[in-house]
Coordinates of C-alpha atoms in Angstrom, one line a residue:
M1 CA 0.8 -55.1 -42.5
F2 CA 2.9 -53.6 -44.8
T3 CA 4.9 -50.0 -43.5
P4 CA 7.1 -47.9 -45.4
H5 CA 9.3 -46.6 -42.9
T6 CA 12.9 -47.9 -42.1
Q7 CA 14.0 -47.7 -39.0
E8 CA 16.0 -45.0 -39.3
D9 CA 12.7 -43.4 -40.3
K10 CA 10.7 -44.4 -36.6
K11 CA 13.7 -43.0 -35.1
I12 CA 13.7 -39.2 -36.6
M13 CA 10.1 -39.0 -35.6
L14 CA 10.3 -40.0 -32.5
Q15 CA 12.4 -37.7 -32.3
K16 CA 10.7 -35.3 -33.0
I17 CA 7.5 -36.0 -30.9
G18 CA 9.6 -36.7 -28.1
A19 CA 9.5 -40.2 -27.5
S20 CA 13.0 -42.5 -27.0
T21 CA 10.8 -45.8 -27.7
V22 CA 8.0 -46.7 -29.5
Q23 CA 6.5 -48.6 -26.1
E24 CA 7.0 -45.0 -24.3
L25 CA 4.6 -43.6 -27.3
F26 CA 2.5 -46.1 -26.2
A27 CA 3.0 -46.5 -22.8
Q28 CA -1.1 -44.5 -22.5
V29 CA -2.2 -48.0 -23.7
P30 CA -2.6 -51.1 -20.6
A31 CA -0.1 -53.7 -21.5
D32 CA -2.6 -56.1 -21.2
L33 CA -5.0 -54.5 -24.0
L34 CA -1.4 -53.4 -26.7
H35 CA -0.2 -57.4 -26.1
P36 CA -3.1 -59.5 -25.4
V37 CA -3.2 -62.6 -25.3
I38 CA -5.5 -64.4 -27.3
S39 CA -6.1 -68.0 -27.2
L40 CA -8.6 -69.6 -30.2
P41 CA -9.7 -72.7 -30.9
E42 CA -8.0 -74.1 -34.0
A43 CA -10.3 -73.1 -37.3
L44 CA -12.8 -75.7 -38.4
P45 CA -14.1 -76.5 -41.4
E46 CA -17.1 -74.6 -42.7
G47 CA -19.8 -77.0 -42.3
A48 CA -19.0 -78.0 -38.4
L49 CA -18.2 -74.2 -37.8
T50 CA -22.1 -73.3 -39.3
R51 CA -23.6 -76.2 -36.9
H52 CA -21.3 -74.1 -34.1
I53 CA -22.2 -70.6 -34.6
K54 CA -25.9 -72.5 -34.4
E55 CA -25.6 -74.1 -31.7
L56 CA -24.7 -70.6 -29.7
A57 CA -26.8 -68.7 -31.0
D58 CA -30.0 -71.4 -30.3
K59 CA -28.9 -70.5 -26.4
N60 CA -30.5 -67.0 -27.4
Q61 CA -33.1 -66.2 -25.3
S62 CA -36.1 -63.8 -27.0
L63 CA -37.0 -61.1 -24.6
S64 CA -39.8 -59.2 -24.6
N65 CA -37.8 -56.3 -24.1
F66 CA -38.1 -53.2 -21.5
I67 CA -34.8 -51.6 -21.4
G68 CA -34.1 -48.3 -23.0
A69 CA -31.0 -46.1 -21.7
G70 CA -30.1 -45.1 -24.4
C71 CA -31.0 -48.0 -26.6
E72 CA -34.1 -48.8 -27.2
E73 CA -36.6 -51.4 -29.4
H74 CA -38.6 -50.1 -31.8
F75 CA -40.0 -51.5 -34.9
I76 CA -38.1 -51.4 -38.5
P77 CA -39.7 -51.7 -41.8
A78 CA -38.5 -54.1 -43.8
A79 CA -38.1 -51.6 -47.0
V80 CA -34.9 -50.0 -44.7
N81 CA -32.8 -52.6 -44.4
A82 CA -33.9 -54.0 -48.2
L83 CA -33.0 -50.7 -49.4
S84 CA -30.3 -49.8 -47.2
S85 CA -28.2 -53.0 -48.3
R86 CA -28.4 -53.1 -51.6
G87 CA -25.3 -52.4 -53.7
E88 CA -24.9 -49.0 -54.7
F89 CA -24.5 -48.3 -50.8
L90 CA -22.6 -50.9 -49.8
T91 CA -19.0 -49.7 -49.7
A92 CA -17.0 -48.3 -47.6
Y93 CA -15.4 -45.2 -49.9
T94 CA -15.3 -42.2 -48.6
P95 CA -17.3 -39.5 -50.7
Y96 CA -14.1 -37.2 -51.5
Q97 CA -14.1 -37.8 -55.5
A98 CA -17.8 -35.8 -55.9
E99 CA -17.9 -37.4 -59.6
A100 CA -17.8 -40.5 -58.0
S101 CA -20.1 -40.5 -55.6
Q102 CA -23.1 -38.4 -56.3
G103 CA -25.7 -41.0 -54.7
T104 CA -24.1 -41.2 -50.9
L105 CA -23.7 -38.0 -51.1
Q106 CA -27.9 -37.1 -51.6
T107 CA -28.4 -39.5 -49.7
I108 CA -26.7 -38.0 -47.3
Y109 CA -27.8 -34.8 -47.8
E110 CA -31.2 -35.4 -47.6
F111 CA -30.0 -37.0 -44.3
Q112 CA -29.3 -33.7 -43.2
S113 CA -32.4 -32.0 -44.6
C114 CA -35.0 -35.1 -42.9
I115 CA -33.0 -33.6 -40.3
C116 CA -33.1 -30.4 -40.1
A117 CA -37.0 -30.0 -40.8
L118 CA -36.9 -32.7 -37.4
F119 CA -35.0 -30.8 -35.0
D120 CA -36.3 -27.3 -36.4
M121 CA -32.9 -26.7 -36.8
D122 CA -30.7 -24.5 -39.4
V123 CA -27.4 -26.7 -39.9
C124 CA -26.4 -30.5 -39.8
S125 CA -23.7 -32.6 -40.0
A126 CA -23.6 -35.3 -42.0
S127 CA -23.9 -37.9 -39.0
H128 CA -21.3 -38.3 -35.6
Y129 CA -20.5 -41.9 -34.3
D130 CA -23.0 -41.7 -31.9
G131 CA -24.6 -39.2 -29.7
A132 CA -21.9 -39.1 -27.4
T133 CA -19.7 -38.1 -29.6
A134 CA -21.8 -35.9 -31.0
L135 CA -21.8 -33.6 -27.3
A136 CA -19.1 -33.6 -27.3
E137 CA -17.9 -32.2 -30.4
A138 CA -20.6 -29.6 -29.7
A139 CA -18.9 -28.8 -26.4
A140 CA -15.8 -28.2 -27.8
A141 CA -17.2 -25.8 -30.3
C142 CA -19.3 -24.1 -28.1
L143 CA -15.7 -23.4 -26.1
R144 CA -14.3 -22.2 -29.7
V145 CA -17.3 -19.7 -30.1
N146 CA -16.6 -17.6 -26.7
N147 CA -13.5 -18.3 -25.7
R148 CA -15.0 -19.5 -22.1
T149 CA -13.2 -22.2 -19.9
K150 CA -15.8 -24.1 -18.4
I151 CA -18.5 -26.7 -19.4
L152 CA -21.3 -27.2 -17.3
Y153 CA -23.5 -29.9 -18.0
S154 CA -26.9 -31.8 -16.6
A155 CA -26.4 -34.3 -14.2
G156 CA -29.4 -35.9 -16.1
L157 CA -26.8 -36.3 -18.7
H158 CA -26.5 -40.2 -19.8
P159 CA -23.8 -41.0 -17.8
H160 CA -22.1 -42.5 -20.9
Y161 CA -22.9 -39.1 -21.8
K162 CA -20.6 -37.6 -19.3
E163 CA -17.3 -40.2 -19.8
V164 CA -17.0 -39.3 -23.4
L165 CA -17.6 -35.4 -22.5
K166 CA -14.7 -35.8 -20.0
T167 CA -12.6 -37.9 -22.0
Y168 CA -12.6 -35.8 -25.1
L169 CA -12.1 -32.8 -22.5
K170 CA -9.4 -34.2 -20.9
H171 CA -6.5 -32.7 -21.6
T172 CA -7.6 -29.4 -23.2
A173 CA -5.9 -26.8 -21.5
N174 CA -7.9 -24.9 -18.8
V175 CA -10.9 -26.1 -18.5
K176 CA -13.1 -26.9 -15.9
L177 CA -16.5 -29.5 -16.2
E178 CA -19.5 -29.1 -13.3
E179 CA -22.2 -30.9 -13.4
V180 CA -25.7 -29.1 -12.6
P181 CA -27.7 -31.7 -10.1
L182 CA -30.9 -31.9 -10.5
Q183 CA -34.2 -31.8 -8.0
N184 CA -37.2 -34.3 -8.6
G185 CA -35.7 -35.9 -11.4
T186 CA -35.0 -32.5 -13.9
V187 CA -32.1 -29.8 -13.8
D188 CA -31.9 -27.8 -10.3
L189 CA -33.1 -24.3 -11.8
A190 CA -32.2 -22.4 -8.6
A191 CA -28.4 -24.1 -9.1
L192 CA -28.2 -23.0 -12.6
E193 CA -28.7 -20.4 -12.6
K194 CA -26.1 -20.0 -9.7
Q195 CA -23.6 -21.6 -11.2
L196 CA -24.0 -20.0 -14.4
T197 CA -21.4 -17.6 -14.1
P198 CA -19.1 -15.8 -16.2
E199 CA -16.6 -18.4 -17.4
V200 CA -19.5 -21.1 -18.5
S201 CA -19.3 -21.5 -21.5
A202 CA -22.1 -23.6 -22.1
F203 CA -25.4 -25.8 -20.0
L204 CA -25.8 -29.3 -22.2
V205 CA -28.7 -30.4 -20.5
A206 CA -30.8 -33.9 -22.5
G207 CA -34.6 -33.7 -22.6
P208 CA -35.8 -36.3 -21.7
N209 CA -33.5 -37.3 -19.8
F210 CA -31.5 -40.2 -18.7
F211 CA -34.3 -40.8 -16.5
G212 CA -37.5 -40.0 -19.3
Q213 CA -37.8 -37.2 -17.4
L214 CA -38.8 -33.9 -19.7
E215 CA -37.2 -31.1 -18.6
P216 CA -38.2 -27.3 -18.4
L217 CA -36.1 -26.8 -21.8
E218 CA -37.2 -22.9 -22.2
D219 CA -37.2 -21.6 -18.7
I220 CA -33.2 -23.5 -18.9
G221 CA -32.5 -21.9 -22.3
E222 CA -33.5 -18.5 -21.0
L223 CA -30.7 -18.5 -18.0
V224 CA -28.3 -20.0 -19.6
H225 CA -28.6 -17.3 -22.9
K226 CA -29.7 -14.6 -20.1
A227 CA -26.1 -15.3 -18.2
G228 CA -24.4 -15.7 -22.2
A229 CA -23.6 -18.9 -22.3
L230 CA -24.5 -21.0 -24.7
F231 CA -27.4 -24.1 -24.5
V232 CA -26.9 -27.3 -25.9
T233 CA -29.7 -30.0 -25.7
V234 CA -29.4 -34.1 -26.0
A235 CA -33.1 -34.7 -28.0
K236 CA -34.7 -37.7 -28.4
P237 CA -35.6 -37.4 -32.4
L238 CA -38.9 -39.3 -31.8
A239 CA -40.0 -37.1 -29.4
L240 CA -39.8 -34.3 -32.0
S241 CA -42.7 -35.1 -33.7
L242 CA -44.7 -34.3 -30.2
V243 CA -43.1 -31.5 -28.2
H244 CA -40.9 -28.8 -28.8
T245 CA -38.0 -28.8 -30.3
P246 CA -34.3 -27.4 -30.5
G247 CA -34.9 -23.8 -32.7
Q248 CA -38.3 -23.3 -30.8
Y249 CA -36.7 -23.2 -27.1
G250 CA -33.7 -21.6 -28.4
A251 CA -30.8 -24.3 -28.6
D252 CA -27.4 -23.0 -30.3
F253 CA -26.5 -26.8 -30.7
A254 CA -28.5 -29.9 -30.6
V255 CA -27.5 -33.5 -31.0
A256 CA -28.9 -36.7 -30.7
E257 CA -28.6 -40.2 -30.8
G258 CA -29.8 -41.6 -34.4
Q259 CA -30.6 -45.3 -32.8
P260 CA -34.7 -44.8 -33.1
L261 CA -34.5 -43.8 -36.1
G262 CA -34.7 -46.8 -38.6
N263 CA -31.5 -48.7 -36.9
A264 CA -31.3 -51.9 -35.1
M265 CA -30.2 -52.5 -31.8
H266 CA -28.1 -54.9 -32.2
F267 CA -25.6 -55.5 -29.4
G268 CA -25.3 -51.8 -28.4
G269 CA -24.2 -50.2 -31.6
P270 CA -23.0 -48.8 -33.7
G271 CA -24.8 -45.5 -33.1
L272 CA -25.6 -43.0 -35.5
G273 CA -24.7 -39.2 -34.1
I274 CA -27.0 -36.7 -34.8
F275 CA -25.2 -32.7 -34.6
T276 CA -26.9 -29.8 -35.7
C277 CA -26.1 -26.1 -34.6
K278 CA -27.6 -22.7 -35.4
K279 CA -26.3 -20.8 -38.9
E280 CA -24.1 -19.1 -37.5
F281 CA -21.9 -21.4 -36.2
V282 CA -21.6 -23.3 -38.9
R283 CA -18.3 -22.5 -39.5
Q284 CA -17.6 -24.7 -36.1
V285 CA -19.5 -27.9 -37.4
P286 CA -16.9 -30.6 -37.2
G287 CA -16.9 -33.1 -39.7
R288 CA -18.3 -32.5 -43.0
I289 CA -21.3 -31.0 -44.5
V290 CA -22.8 -31.8 -47.7
G291 CA -24.0 -29.2 -50.3
M292 CA -26.4 -29.3 -53.0
A293 CA -24.9 -27.4 -56.2
K294 CA -24.6 -27.5 -60.0
D295 CA -22.0 -28.9 -62.5
K296 CA -20.5 -27.5 -65.1
N297 CA -23.4 -28.0 -67.5
G298 CA -26.1 -27.1 -65.0
K299 CA -27.3 -30.4 -63.3
R300 CA -28.5 -30.4 -60.0
S301 CA -25.1 -32.3 -58.4
F302 CA -23.9 -32.6 -54.7
V303 CA -20.4 -31.8 -53.0
L304 CA -18.6 -32.0 -49.7
T305 CA -19.5 -28.6 -48.9
L306 CA -17.5 -27.5 -45.4
Q307 CA -14.7 -30.0 -44.6
A308 CA -11.6 -28.5 -43.4
R309 CA -8.7 -29.6 -44.7
E310 CA -6.9 -29.1 -41.4
Q311 CA -9.0 -32.0 -40.5
H312 CA -6.5 -34.4 -42.6
I313 CA -3.2 -33.0 -43.0
R314 CA -2.9 -30.2 -39.6
R315 CA -4.5 -32.0 -37.3
E316 CA -3.0 -29.3 -34.5
R317 CA -4.5 -26.4 -36.3
A318 CA -8.0 -28.1 -36.9
A319 CA -11.0 -27.2 -35.1
S320 CA -11.8 -30.9 -34.7
N321 CA -10.1 -33.9 -35.8
I322 CA -13.0 -36.1 -36.8
C323 CA -13.0 -36.8 -40.3
S324 CA -15.7 -39.6 -40.9
N325 CA -19.5 -40.1 -40.3
Q326 CA -21.9 -42.9 -40.3
A327 CA -23.2 -43.3 -43.4
L328 CA -25.0 -46.3 -43.5
C329 CA -26.5 -45.5 -40.4
A330 CA -27.9 -42.4 -41.5
L331 CA -29.0 -43.8 -44.8
N332 CA -31.0 -46.0 -43.0
A333 CA -32.5 -42.9 -41.2
V334 CA -32.9 -40.8 -43.6
I335 CA -35.0 -44.1 -45.2
Y336 CA -37.2 -44.9 -41.8
M337 CA -38.2 -40.8 -41.4
T338 CA -39.2 -40.7 -45.4
L339 CA -40.9 -43.9 -45.5
L340 CA -42.9 -42.7 -42.3
G341 CA -43.1 -38.8 -43.5
P342 CA -44.5 -36.3 -40.5
E343 CA -47.5 -38.3 -39.9
G344 CA -46.1 -41.5 -39.3
L345 CA -43.4 -40.1 -37.0
R346 CA -46.1 -39.1 -34.7
E347 CA -47.6 -41.9 -35.0
V348 CA -45.2 -43.7 -33.9
A349 CA -44.1 -40.6 -31.1
E350 CA -47.7 -40.9 -30.3
L351 CA -47.6 -44.7 -29.2
N352 CA -44.7 -44.4 -27.6
L353 CA -46.5 -41.7 -25.1
E354 CA -49.3 -44.1 -24.8
K355 CA -48.0 -47.1 -24.1
A356 CA -45.5 -45.7 -21.2
H357 CA -48.2 -44.2 -19.5
R358 CA -50.6 -47.1 -20.3
L359 CA -47.4 -49.6 -18.0
A360 CA -46.9 -46.9 -15.4
E361 CA -50.7 -46.2 -14.6
L362 CA -51.3 -50.4 -14.6
L363 CA -47.7 -50.4 -12.0
Q364 CA -49.7 -48.0 -9.8
A365 CA -52.8 -49.2 -9.9
D366 CA -51.2 -52.5 -8.9
G367 CA -49.2 -50.9 -5.7
H368 CA -45.9 -50.0 -7.5
T369 CA -44.1 -46.2 -7.2
L370 CA -43.0 -43.7 -9.5
Q371 CA -39.3 -42.3 -8.3
F372 CA -40.2 -39.3 -9.9
H373 CA -43.4 -37.2 -10.9
T374 CA -42.9 -34.8 -13.8
P375 CA -43.8 -35.2 -17.3
F376 CA -42.6 -38.6 -19.1
F377 CA -42.2 -39.6 -22.4
N378 CA -41.6 -43.2 -22.8
E379 CA -39.2 -44.6 -20.4
F380 CA -39.4 -44.2 -16.8
V381 CA -38.1 -44.8 -13.6
L382 CA -39.7 -47.1 -10.5
R383 CA -38.6 -47.4 -7.4
L384 CA -38.8 -51.1 -5.9
N385 CA -38.6 -52.5 -2.8
V386 CA -35.6 -54.7 -3.4
P387 CA -32.5 -54.0 -5.3
A388 CA -33.6 -53.9 -9.2
K389 CA -31.1 -55.8 -10.1
Q390 CA -33.2 -58.7 -8.3
V391 CA -35.9 -57.9 -10.0
I392 CA -34.1 -58.3 -13.6
K393 CA -33.2 -61.4 -12.9
K394 CA -36.3 -63.3 -12.1
L395 CA -38.7 -61.2 -15.1
A396 CA -36.2 -62.5 -17.4
K397 CA -36.8 -66.6 -15.9
K398 CA -40.3 -64.9 -17.4
G399 CA -39.5 -64.2 -20.6
I400 CA -39.5 -60.2 -19.7
A401 CA -36.1 -57.7 -20.1
A402 CA -37.8 -55.6 -17.5
G403 CA -35.6 -52.5 -17.3
Y404 CA -32.8 -50.7 -16.4
D405 CA -31.0 -50.9 -13.1
L406 CA -30.3 -47.7 -12.3
G407 CA -27.5 -48.9 -9.1
Q408 CA -25.7 -49.1 -12.4
V409 CA -25.7 -45.9 -12.0
S410 CA -25.5 -44.8 -8.2
K411 CA -25.6 -46.6 -5.4
E412 CA -29.1 -44.2 -4.0
L413 CA -31.1 -45.3 -7.3
K414 CA -30.1 -49.8 -6.9
N415 CA -33.5 -50.0 -5.9
C416 CA -34.6 -48.1 -9.0
L417 CA -35.6 -49.1 -12.7
Q418 CA -35.7 -47.5 -15.5
V419 CA -38.0 -49.1 -17.9
C420 CA -38.4 -48.5 -21.7
V421 CA -41.7 -49.2 -23.4
T422 CA -41.8 -48.9 -27.4
E423 CA -44.6 -48.8 -30.1
T424 CA -43.0 -52.8 -30.2
K425 CA -45.6 -53.6 -27.2
T426 CA -49.1 -54.7 -27.1
D427 CA -52.0 -55.1 -24.0
A428 CA -50.3 -58.0 -23.6
D429 CA -47.3 -57.6 -23.0
L430 CA -47.8 -54.3 -21.0
N431 CA -50.8 -57.0 -18.6
A432 CA -48.0 -59.4 -18.3
Y433 CA -44.9 -56.8 -17.2
V434 CA -48.0 -56.1 -14.5
T435 CA -48.3 -59.5 -13.5
A436 CA -44.9 -60.7 -13.7
M437 CA -43.7 -57.4 -11.5
R438 CA -46.6 -58.6 -8.4
G439 CA -44.0 -59.0 -4.8
F440 CA -41.9 -56.5 -6.0

């Protein structure tokens, strides 16, 4: 790697930041990650490598997938990848120079417009790494808005989102994080009201939450605003065609994971962070916003409308150091939303709702029990007689990915299985699942 720094340059920089050596600078990085020992076999000829990769691929088992937990299997029209893989879009070039990036800027502008319409919110950023990152950025924005010192979050948030939130705010001085418990699968409103003290900056809640349950977001928003705090929600984009939108229930910031909008699951990523807010908070939006303008000839053009320069050159003064986005994933999302349109999105949402409830009804009729009994969208939790991981292992042998083992979240939930049903499942798939679950 080319580096222009001399030993003297490095010495001066280390002195400036208070480190005596480069090793001391990276002391927080575990040694096994900083200097990993990687044992790789010798390179193969192309033909032998292709054969080896095929042998590895043939070991994959195709399962009927009922796993959700933040990354869901949805049907992606062939046109999505056909369009987004065109050469015009496959570039790592960031759209700083408007004169060279009109196409990319227009797709980002249209992504923002579609998300604002879907969420019923005033402003949407160009995108973030994933839903968890977007949530952490929203929490940080709330702290900047009202200068309070505590963030409340629901116990029903995705566990990974909680971890990212804690990591983000770990070194923010005088900021406390506090969890609000659940009652019967949704936020305990009495506990929330008690915990909404004057130092609370914002309350963060997902709807549907990690367990798939629909939260009483109107009631929650009323309590939060009554306490003078900000209301931040994690929405499920596909569900917004059926349930109230963040704009309708008065969210100040609304974020989401955009993977279900035309992006494949791959091996859990990359995700697509969606970040929206009310107009009054537009100056707190991290990252960038693309706007529509006119060039010197009066023709329509697109530019980076809001992007704090401090994000790049004076990091310590920046509201956020996020300065990148997920343009290709956002492009997939805007193509997907454009192809389906409002009616198509609603039809997909209805299929998710109907099929999930159909499977829940079939399982209950067959003797199974739901852990929670509040309304849900396309995910629900089964209470089993044995640990969920045993069921997952046995159903995998029958060609079914049974769901997510909630024992990974809490020992108390080791017998609980989170099940996700999307539009991809047929009646035969649902019946096969019920049959396979007999005995558990």
